[in-house]
């Protein structure tokens, strides 16, 4: 855990996982965070002490690719290479409901802004699950091979990064794919909206960071700028 309030960020707390940590997420109040790893367990940690809170949440049978907290910090969702999503009580670590099964690895999970739904991304698009019933409500973008995704700040759109180098913009209400952007030449590993929702920042295994601008009510998108990571010295440079 790093303190970013100083001019130079300093490591304030170090935790030790038995496996490689693949994903993590903070509670809204910043006091705790959750991790998923190459192991099969989901763990909650105290930020100040670096100590594990409670017992590991056991339920997956393969590595945990993604974890997320609900907006009210009551639930944790986890997605795994065992092709399931699990829902957990954040306070007790108890599994809630049945495993939510997929046809392929679950690469990313997130809660809807209102906390009523879990969205899980896999090779067949985004599945939407009802938190109260653990039932599948629908599938969005079935042709998208989802690797990462995020909501816009206003909650109206979802940006998706895919295995085939595309960035897709979906209407969060209807699930319709509004636009796709070919910004990379390799797997898109992360996407993020700017604070004003007018740009999408994306990174890829092609060693580039791209900025795609969005204009107008129809969110017409185009790839605008790309930066290249130098393999020798680690600096980011203009990629054209």
PDB file of C-alpha atoms in Angstrom:
ATOM      1  CA  UNK A   1       0.000   0.000   0.000  1.00  0.00           C
ATOM      2  CA  UNK A   2       1.421   3.383  -1.059  1.00  0.00           C
ATOM      3  CA  UNK A   3       0.942   6.835   0.478  1.00  0.00           C
ATOM      4  CA  UNK A   4       0.399   9.230  -2.445  1.00  0.00           C
ATOM      5  CA  UNK A   5      -0.113  12.400  -0.375  1.00  0.00           C
ATOM      6  CA  UNK A   6       3.604  13.173  -0.364  1.00  0.00           C
ATOM      7  CA  UNK A   7       5.630  14.467  -3.321  1.00  0.00           C
ATOM      8  CA  UNK A   8       7.250  11.046  -3.591  1.00  0.00           C
ATOM      9  CA  UNK A   9       4.932   8.064  -3.045  1.00  0.00           C
ATOM     10  CA  UNK A  10       6.087   5.845  -0.210  1.00  0.00           C
ATOM     11  CA  UNK A  11       5.193   2.265   0.629  1.00  0.00           C
ATOM     12  CA  UNK A  12       3.395   2.324   3.980  1.00  0.00           C
ATOM     13  CA  UNK A  13       2.128  -1.249   4.253  1.00  0.00           C
ATOM     14  CA  UNK A  14       3.317  -4.460   2.638  1.00  0.00           C
ATOM     15  CA  UNK A  15       1.247  -7.627   2.475  1.00  0.00           C
ATOM     16  CA  UNK A  16       2.424 -11.117   1.709  1.00  0.00           C
ATOM     17  CA  UNK A  17       0.295 -13.425  -0.419  1.00  0.00           C
ATOM     18  CA  UNK A  18       1.216 -17.054  -0.915  1.00  0.00           C
ATOM     19  CA  UNK A  19       0.456 -16.729  -4.633  1.00  0.00           C
ATOM     20  CA  UNK A  20       0.830 -14.049  -7.339  1.00  0.00           C
ATOM     21  CA  UNK A  21      -1.746 -11.272  -6.854  1.00  0.00           C
ATOM     22  CA  UNK A  22      -3.732 -10.760 -10.071  1.00  0.00           C
ATOM     23  CA  UNK A  23      -6.388  -8.249  -9.015  1.00  0.00           C
ATOM     24  CA  UNK A  24      -7.496  -6.034  -6.149  1.00  0.00           C
ATOM     25  CA  UNK A  25     -10.167  -3.516  -5.141  1.00  0.00           C
ATOM     26  CA  UNK A  26     -10.591  -0.991  -2.320  1.00  0.00           C
ATOM     27  CA  UNK A  27     -13.581  -0.545  -0.052  1.00  0.00           C
ATOM     28  CA  UNK A  28     -15.224   2.839  -0.574  1.00  0.00           C
ATOM     29  CA  UNK A  29     -13.989   4.072   2.807  1.00  0.00           C
ATOM     30  CA  UNK A  30     -10.431   2.984   2.011  1.00  0.00           C
ATOM     31  CA  UNK A  31      -9.966   0.982   5.209  1.00  0.00           C
ATOM     32  CA  UNK A  32      -9.809  -2.454   3.590  1.00  0.00           C
ATOM     33  CA  UNK A  33      -9.128  -4.011   0.218  1.00  0.00           C
ATOM     34  CA  UNK A  34      -9.690  -7.378  -1.401  1.00  0.00           C
ATOM     35  CA  UNK A  35      -7.290  -9.425  -3.534  1.00  0.00           C
ATOM     36  CA  UNK A  36      -7.525 -12.307  -5.978  1.00  0.00           C
ATOM     37  CA  UNK A  37      -4.517 -14.384  -6.966  1.00  0.00           C
ATOM     38  CA  UNK A  38      -3.197 -17.362  -8.879  1.00  0.00           C
ATOM     39  CA  UNK A  39      -4.497 -19.364  -5.946  1.00  0.00           C
ATOM     40  CA  UNK A  40      -8.201 -20.093  -5.542  1.00  0.00           C
ATOM     41  CA  UNK A  41      -9.019 -17.819  -2.594  1.00  0.00           C
ATOM     42  CA  UNK A  42     -10.353 -14.286  -2.214  1.00  0.00           C
ATOM     43  CA  UNK A  43      -8.762 -12.405   0.701  1.00  0.00           C
ATOM     44  CA  UNK A  44      -9.624  -9.174   2.540  1.00  0.00           C
ATOM     45  CA  UNK A  45      -6.855  -7.031   4.081  1.00  0.00           C
ATOM     46  CA  UNK A  46      -6.623  -4.141   6.525  1.00  0.00           C
ATOM     47  CA  UNK A  47      -4.883  -1.161   4.897  1.00  0.00           C
ATOM     48  CA  UNK A  48      -3.168   0.157   8.037  1.00  0.00           C
ATOM     49  CA  UNK A  49      -1.908  -3.119   9.480  1.00  0.00           C
ATOM     50  CA  UNK A  50      -1.465  -5.163   6.309  1.00  0.00           C
ATOM     51  CA  UNK A  51      -3.053  -8.089   8.129  1.00  0.00           C
ATOM     52  CA  UNK A  52      -5.696 -10.354   6.670  1.00  0.00           C
ATOM     53  CA  UNK A  53      -9.255  -9.750   7.875  1.00  0.00           C
ATOM     54  CA  UNK A  54     -11.102 -12.958   8.733  1.00  0.00           C
ATOM     55  CA  UNK A  55     -10.620 -16.209   6.865  1.00  0.00           C
ATOM     56  CA  UNK A  56      -9.926 -16.530   3.117  1.00  0.00           C
ATOM     57  CA  UNK A  57     -13.051 -16.819   0.997  1.00  0.00           C
ATOM     58  CA  UNK A  58     -12.788 -20.284  -0.533  1.00  0.00           C
ATOM     59  CA  UNK A  59     -15.039 -21.357  -3.367  1.00  0.00           C
ATOM     60  CA  UNK A  60     -13.150 -21.139  -6.652  1.00  0.00           C
ATOM     61  CA  UNK A  61     -11.141 -24.025  -8.043  1.00  0.00           C
ATOM     62  CA  UNK A  62      -8.788 -22.025 -10.304  1.00  0.00           C
ATOM     63  CA  UNK A  63      -7.112 -18.616 -10.286  1.00  0.00           C
ATOM     64  CA  UNK A  64      -9.122 -15.480  -9.477  1.00  0.00           C
ATOM     65  CA  UNK A  65      -8.937 -12.987 -12.354  1.00  0.00           C
ATOM     66  CA  UNK A  66     -11.057 -10.147 -10.980  1.00  0.00           C
ATOM     67  CA  UNK A  67     -12.620  -8.858  -7.748  1.00  0.00           C
ATOM     68  CA  UNK A  68     -14.994  -5.978  -6.998  1.00  0.00           C
ATOM     69  CA  UNK A  69     -16.790  -4.395  -4.042  1.00  0.00           C
ATOM     70  CA  UNK A  70     -20.430  -3.306  -4.255  1.00  0.00           C
ATOM     71  CA  UNK A  71     -21.114   0.436  -3.859  1.00  0.00           C
ATOM     72  CA  UNK A  72     -22.384  -0.096  -0.302  1.00  0.00           C
ATOM     73  CA  UNK A  73     -19.407  -2.322   0.634  1.00  0.00           C
ATOM     74  CA  UNK A  74     -21.749  -5.166   1.619  1.00  0.00           C
ATOM     75  CA  UNK A  75     -20.748  -7.598  -1.129  1.00  0.00           C
ATOM     76  CA  UNK A  76     -17.678  -8.833  -2.967  1.00  0.00           C
ATOM     77  CA  UNK A  77     -17.868 -10.343  -6.438  1.00  0.00           C
ATOM     78  CA  UNK A  78     -15.079 -12.507  -7.860  1.00  0.00           C
ATOM     79  CA  UNK A  79     -14.521 -13.932 -11.339  1.00  0.00           C
ATOM     80  CA  UNK A  80     -12.308 -16.920 -11.993  1.00  0.00           C
ATOM     81  CA  UNK A  81     -10.632 -19.124 -14.564  1.00  0.00           C
ATOM     82  CA  UNK A  82     -12.912 -21.882 -13.264  1.00  0.00           C
ATOM     83  CA  UNK A  83     -15.632 -20.229 -15.410  1.00  0.00           C
ATOM     84  CA  UNK A  84     -17.669 -18.970 -12.451  1.00  0.00           C
ATOM     85  CA  UNK A  85     -18.551 -15.783 -10.615  1.00  0.00           C
ATOM     86  CA  UNK A  86     -19.011 -15.940  -6.857  1.00  0.00           C
ATOM     87  CA  UNK A  87     -20.827 -13.472  -4.598  1.00  0.00           C
ATOM     88  CA  UNK A  88     -19.576 -13.040  -1.019  1.00  0.00           C
ATOM     89  CA  UNK A  89     -20.760 -11.293   2.130  1.00  0.00           C
ATOM     90  CA  UNK A  90     -18.017  -8.700   2.660  1.00  0.00           C
ATOM     91  CA  UNK A  91     -18.472  -8.756   6.430  1.00  0.00           C
ATOM     92  CA  UNK A  92     -18.417 -12.483   7.082  1.00  0.00           C
ATOM     93  CA  UNK A  93     -16.734 -13.902   3.973  1.00  0.00           C
ATOM     94  CA  UNK A  94     -19.650 -16.287   3.498  1.00  0.00           C
ATOM     95  CA  UNK A  95     -20.517 -17.317  -0.060  1.00  0.00           C
ATOM     96  CA  UNK A  96     -23.947 -16.121  -1.157  1.00  0.00           C
ATOM     97  CA  UNK A  97     -25.992 -18.263  -3.507  1.00  0.00           C
ATOM     98  CA  UNK A  98     -24.724 -20.662  -6.124  1.00  0.00           C
ATOM     99  CA  UNK A  99     -21.697 -20.290  -8.429  1.00  0.00           C
ATOM    100  CA  UNK A 100     -22.714 -18.227 -11.469  1.00  0.00           C
ATOM    101  CA  UNK A 101     -21.540 -20.408 -14.337  1.00  0.00           C
ATOM    102  CA  UNK A 102     -20.054 -19.291 -17.658  1.00  0.00           C
ATOM    103  CA  UNK A 103     -18.957 -21.092 -20.802  1.00  0.00           C
ATOM    104  CA  UNK A 104     -15.401 -19.730 -20.536  1.00  0.00           C
ATOM    105  CA  UNK A 105     -12.991 -18.007 -18.158  1.00  0.00           C
ATOM    106  CA  UNK A 106     -14.418 -14.968 -16.394  1.00  0.00           C
ATOM    107  CA  UNK A 107     -11.941 -12.156 -17.031  1.00  0.00           C
ATOM    108  CA  UNK A 108     -13.556  -9.225 -15.222  1.00  0.00           C
ATOM    109  CA  UNK A 109     -16.398  -8.478 -12.793  1.00  0.00           C
ATOM    110  CA  UNK A 110     -17.974  -5.228 -11.614  1.00  0.00           C
ATOM    111  CA  UNK A 111     -21.137  -4.028  -9.891  1.00  0.00           C
ATOM    112  CA  UNK A 112     -23.635  -1.693 -11.507  1.00  0.00           C
ATOM    113  CA  UNK A 113     -23.614   1.813  -9.967  1.00  0.00           C
ATOM    114  CA  UNK A 114     -26.867   1.111  -8.102  1.00  0.00           C
ATOM    115  CA  UNK A 115     -25.442  -2.145  -6.699  1.00  0.00           C
ATOM    116  CA  UNK A 116     -28.330  -4.255  -7.967  1.00  0.00           C
ATOM    117  CA  UNK A 117     -26.402  -6.170 -10.610  1.00  0.00           C
ATOM    118  CA  UNK A 118     -23.078  -7.933 -11.154  1.00  0.00           C
ATOM    119  CA  UNK A 119     -21.601  -7.652 -14.636  1.00  0.00           C
ATOM    120  CA  UNK A 120     -19.162 -10.375 -15.681  1.00  0.00           C
ATOM    121  CA  UNK A 121     -17.052 -10.279 -18.827  1.00  0.00           C
ATOM    122  CA  UNK A 122     -15.957 -13.380 -20.730  1.00  0.00           C
ATOM    123  CA  UNK A 123     -15.405 -14.618 -24.275  1.00  0.00           C
ATOM    124  CA  UNK A 124     -19.143 -14.411 -25.042  1.00  0.00           C
ATOM    125  CA  UNK A 125     -19.721 -10.807 -23.942  1.00  0.00           C
ATOM    126  CA  UNK A 126     -21.099  -9.471 -20.672  1.00  0.00           C
ATOM    127  CA  UNK A 127     -23.533 -11.393 -18.479  1.00  0.00           C
ATOM    128  CA  UNK A 128     -25.734  -9.375 -16.117  1.00  0.00           C
ATOM    129  CA  UNK A 129     -26.702 -11.049 -12.817  1.00  0.00           C
ATOM    130  CA  UNK A 130     -29.281 -10.008 -10.240  1.00  0.00           C
ATOM    131  CA  UNK A 131     -27.545  -9.620  -6.872  1.00  0.00           C
ATOM    132  CA  UNK A 132     -30.710 -10.444  -4.889  1.00  0.00           C
ATOM    133  CA  UNK A 133     -31.565 -13.672  -6.718  1.00  0.00           C
ATOM    134  CA  UNK A 134     -28.204 -14.619  -8.347  1.00  0.00           C
ATOM    135  CA  UNK A 135     -30.178 -15.182 -11.560  1.00  0.00           C
ATOM    136  CA  UNK A 136     -28.871 -14.182 -14.976  1.00  0.00           C
ATOM    137  CA  UNK A 137     -30.874 -11.261 -16.372  1.00  0.00           C
ATOM    138  CA  UNK A 138     -29.371 -10.941 -19.865  1.00  0.00           C
ATOM    139  CA  UNK A 139     -26.256 -10.954 -22.020  1.00  0.00           C
ATOM    140  CA  UNK A 140     -24.788  -7.833 -23.621  1.00  0.00           C
ATOM    141  CA  UNK A 141     -22.437  -7.712 -26.593  1.00  0.00           C
ATOM    142  CA  UNK A 142     -22.314 -11.483 -27.182  1.00  0.00           C
ATOM    143  CA  UNK A 143     -19.737 -11.099 -29.961  1.00  0.00           C
ATOM    144  CA  UNK A 144     -17.269  -9.279 -27.687  1.00  0.00           C
ATOM    145  CA  UNK A 145     -14.347 -11.243 -26.246  1.00  0.00           C
ATOM    146  CA  UNK A 146     -14.202  -9.218 -23.042  1.00  0.00           C
ATOM    147  CA  UNK A 147     -10.905  -8.733 -21.179  1.00  0.00           C
ATOM    148  CA  UNK A 148     -11.697  -5.565 -19.206  1.00  0.00           C
ATOM    149  CA  UNK A 149     -14.561  -3.091 -18.751  1.00  0.00           C
ATOM    150  CA  UNK A 150     -15.654  -0.045 -16.785  1.00  0.00           C
ATOM    151  CA  UNK A 151     -18.653   2.240 -16.334  1.00  0.00           C
ATOM    152  CA  UNK A 152     -18.615   5.868 -17.392  1.00  0.00           C
ATOM    153  CA  UNK A 153     -18.824   8.345 -14.503  1.00  0.00           C
ATOM    154  CA  UNK A 154     -22.478   9.131 -15.320  1.00  0.00           C
ATOM    155  CA  UNK A 155     -23.336   5.404 -15.469  1.00  0.00           C
ATOM    156  CA  UNK A 156     -24.815   5.674 -18.955  1.00  0.00           C
ATOM    157  CA  UNK A 157     -22.106   3.821 -20.883  1.00  0.00           C
ATOM    158  CA  UNK A 158     -19.735   0.898 -20.510  1.00  0.00           C
ATOM    159  CA  UNK A 159     -16.315   0.771 -22.151  1.00  0.00           C
ATOM    160  CA  UNK A 160     -15.034  -2.717 -22.985  1.00  0.00           C
ATOM    161  CA  UNK A 161     -11.549  -3.821 -23.968  1.00  0.00           C
ATOM    162  CA  UNK A 162     -11.395  -7.048 -25.941  1.00  0.00           C
ATOM    163  CA  UNK A 163      -9.111  -9.934 -26.756  1.00  0.00           C
ATOM    164  CA  UNK A 164      -9.073  -8.941 -30.438  1.00  0.00           C
ATOM    165  CA  UNK A 165      -7.732  -5.404 -29.793  1.00  0.00           C
ATOM    166  CA  UNK A 166     -11.074  -3.547 -29.983  1.00  0.00           C
ATOM    167  CA  UNK A 167     -12.566  -1.003 -27.619  1.00  0.00           C
ATOM    168  CA  UNK A 168     -16.365  -1.128 -27.599  1.00  0.00           C
ATOM    169  CA  UNK A 169     -18.765   1.432 -26.152  1.00  0.00           C
ATOM    170  CA  UNK A 170     -22.090   0.035 -24.928  1.00  0.00           C
ATOM    171  CA  UNK A 171     -25.300   1.685 -23.832  1.00  0.00           C
ATOM    172  CA  UNK A 172     -25.519   0.573 -20.196  1.00  0.00           C
ATOM    173  CA  UNK A 173     -29.330   0.508 -20.214  1.00  0.00           C
ATOM    174  CA  UNK A 174     -29.962  -1.397 -23.442  1.00  0.00           C
ATOM    175  CA  UNK A 175     -26.700  -3.294 -23.814  1.00  0.00           C
ATOM    176  CA  UNK A 176     -26.400  -2.152 -27.433  1.00  0.00           C
ATOM    177  CA  UNK A 177     -22.913  -1.672 -28.861  1.00  0.00           C
ATOM    178  CA  UNK A 178     -22.832   1.980 -29.914  1.00  0.00           C
ATOM    179  CA  UNK A 179     -19.329   2.200 -31.350  1.00  0.00           C
ATOM    180  CA  UNK A 180     -16.122   0.198 -31.651  1.00  0.00           C
ATOM    181  CA  UNK A 181     -12.633   1.660 -31.849  1.00  0.00           C
ATOM    182  CA  UNK A 182      -9.590  -0.127 -33.278  1.00  0.00           C
ATOM    183  CA  UNK A 183      -6.938   1.537 -31.132  1.00  0.00           C
ATOM    184  CA  UNK A 184      -4.522  -1.349 -30.587  1.00  0.00           C
ATOM    185  CA  UNK A 185      -3.007  -4.339 -32.363  1.00  0.00           C
ATOM    186  CA  UNK A 186      -3.045  -6.703 -29.356  1.00  0.00           C
ATOM    187  CA  UNK A 187      -5.207  -7.596 -26.356  1.00  0.00           C
ATOM    188  CA  UNK A 188      -6.650  -4.567 -24.533  1.00  0.00           C
ATOM    189  CA  UNK A 189      -5.842  -5.089 -20.856  1.00  0.00           C
ATOM    190  CA  UNK A 190      -7.407  -1.978 -19.236  1.00  0.00           C
ATOM    191  CA  UNK A 191      -9.882   0.795 -20.051  1.00  0.00           C
ATOM    192  CA  UNK A 192     -10.871   3.888 -18.069  1.00  0.00           C
ATOM    193  CA  UNK A 193     -13.129   6.896 -18.704  1.00  0.00           C
ATOM    194  CA  UNK A 194     -11.821  10.416 -18.118  1.00  0.00           C
ATOM    195  CA  UNK A 195     -13.545  12.366 -15.286  1.00  0.00           C
ATOM    196  CA  UNK A 196     -15.741  14.202 -17.836  1.00  0.00           C
ATOM    197  CA  UNK A 197     -16.574  10.982 -19.761  1.00  0.00           C
ATOM    198  CA  UNK A 198     -15.243  12.521 -22.978  1.00  0.00           C
ATOM    199  CA  UNK A 199     -12.228  10.253 -23.401  1.00  0.00           C
ATOM    200  CA  UNK A 200     -11.321   6.609 -22.896  1.00  0.00           C
ATOM    201  CA  UNK A 201      -7.810   5.688 -21.851  1.00  0.00           C
ATOM    202  CA  UNK A 202      -6.717   2.171 -22.806  1.00  0.00           C
ATOM    203  CA  UNK A 203      -3.613   0.047 -22.427  1.00  0.00           C
ATOM    204  CA  UNK A 204      -2.638  -3.073 -24.290  1.00  0.00           C
ATOM    205  CA  UNK A 205      -0.175  -5.943 -24.512  1.00  0.00           C
ATOM    206  CA  UNK A 206       1.132  -4.183 -27.621  1.00  0.00           C
ATOM    207  CA  UNK A 207       2.935  -1.839 -25.170  1.00  0.00           C
ATOM    208  CA  UNK A 208       0.815   1.192 -26.056  1.00  0.00           C
ATOM    209  CA  UNK A 209      -1.415   3.556 -24.130  1.00  0.00           C
ATOM    210  CA  UNK A 210      -4.152   5.115 -26.272  1.00  0.00           C
ATOM    211  CA  UNK A 211      -6.598   7.981 -25.823  1.00  0.00           C
ATOM    212  CA  UNK A 212      -9.893   7.802 -27.716  1.00  0.00           C
ATOM    213  CA  UNK A 213     -12.047  10.929 -27.783  1.00  0.00           C
ATOM    214  CA  UNK A 214     -15.844  10.749 -27.614  1.00  0.00           C
ATOM    215  CA  UNK A 215     -17.985  13.544 -29.037  1.00  0.00           C
ATOM    216  CA  UNK A 216     -21.681  14.349 -29.092  1.00  0.00           C
ATOM    217  CA  UNK A 217     -24.776  12.622 -27.758  1.00  0.00           C
ATOM    218  CA  UNK A 218     -24.161   9.588 -29.974  1.00  0.00           C
ATOM    219  CA  UNK A 219     -20.657   9.162 -28.559  1.00  0.00           C
ATOM    220  CA  UNK A 220     -18.997   9.094 -31.957  1.00  0.00           C
ATOM    221  CA  UNK A 221     -15.545   7.767 -31.213  1.00  0.00           C
ATOM    222  CA  UNK A 222     -12.227   7.742 -32.934  1.00  0.00           C
ATOM    223  CA  UNK A 223      -8.716   6.776 -31.954  1.00  0.00           C
ATOM    224  CA  UNK A 224      -6.901  10.039 -31.379  1.00  0.00           C
ATOM    225  CA  UNK A 225      -3.536   9.544 -29.747  1.00  0.00           C
ATOM    226  CA  UNK A 226      -1.227   6.676 -28.867  1.00  0.00           C
ATOM    227  CA  UNK A 227       1.880   6.384 -26.706  1.00  0.00           C
ATOM    228  CA  UNK A 228       4.510   3.663 -26.952  1.00  0.00           C
ATOM    229  CA  UNK A 229       6.406   2.086 -24.048  1.00  0.00           C
ATOM    230  CA  UNK A 230      10.127   1.741 -24.755  1.00  0.00           C
ATOM    231  CA  UNK A 231      11.160  -1.820 -23.924  1.00  0.00           C
ATOM    232  CA  UNK A 232      14.747  -0.865 -23.076  1.00  0.00           C
ATOM    233  CA  UNK A 233      14.411   2.081 -20.670  1.00  0.00           C
ATOM    234  CA  UNK A 234      10.702   1.906 -19.694  1.00  0.00           C
ATOM    235  CA  UNK A 235       9.893   5.468 -20.816  1.00  0.00           C
ATOM    236  CA  UNK A 236       6.618   6.273 -22.586  1.00  0.00           C
ATOM    237  CA  UNK A 237       7.109   7.979 -25.951  1.00  0.00           C
ATOM    238  CA  UNK A 238       4.910   9.350 -28.702  1.00  0.00           C
ATOM    239  CA  UNK A 239       3.698   6.456 -30.851  1.00  0.00           C
ATOM    240  CA  UNK A 240       2.164   8.588 -33.614  1.00  0.00           C
TER     241      UNK A 240
END
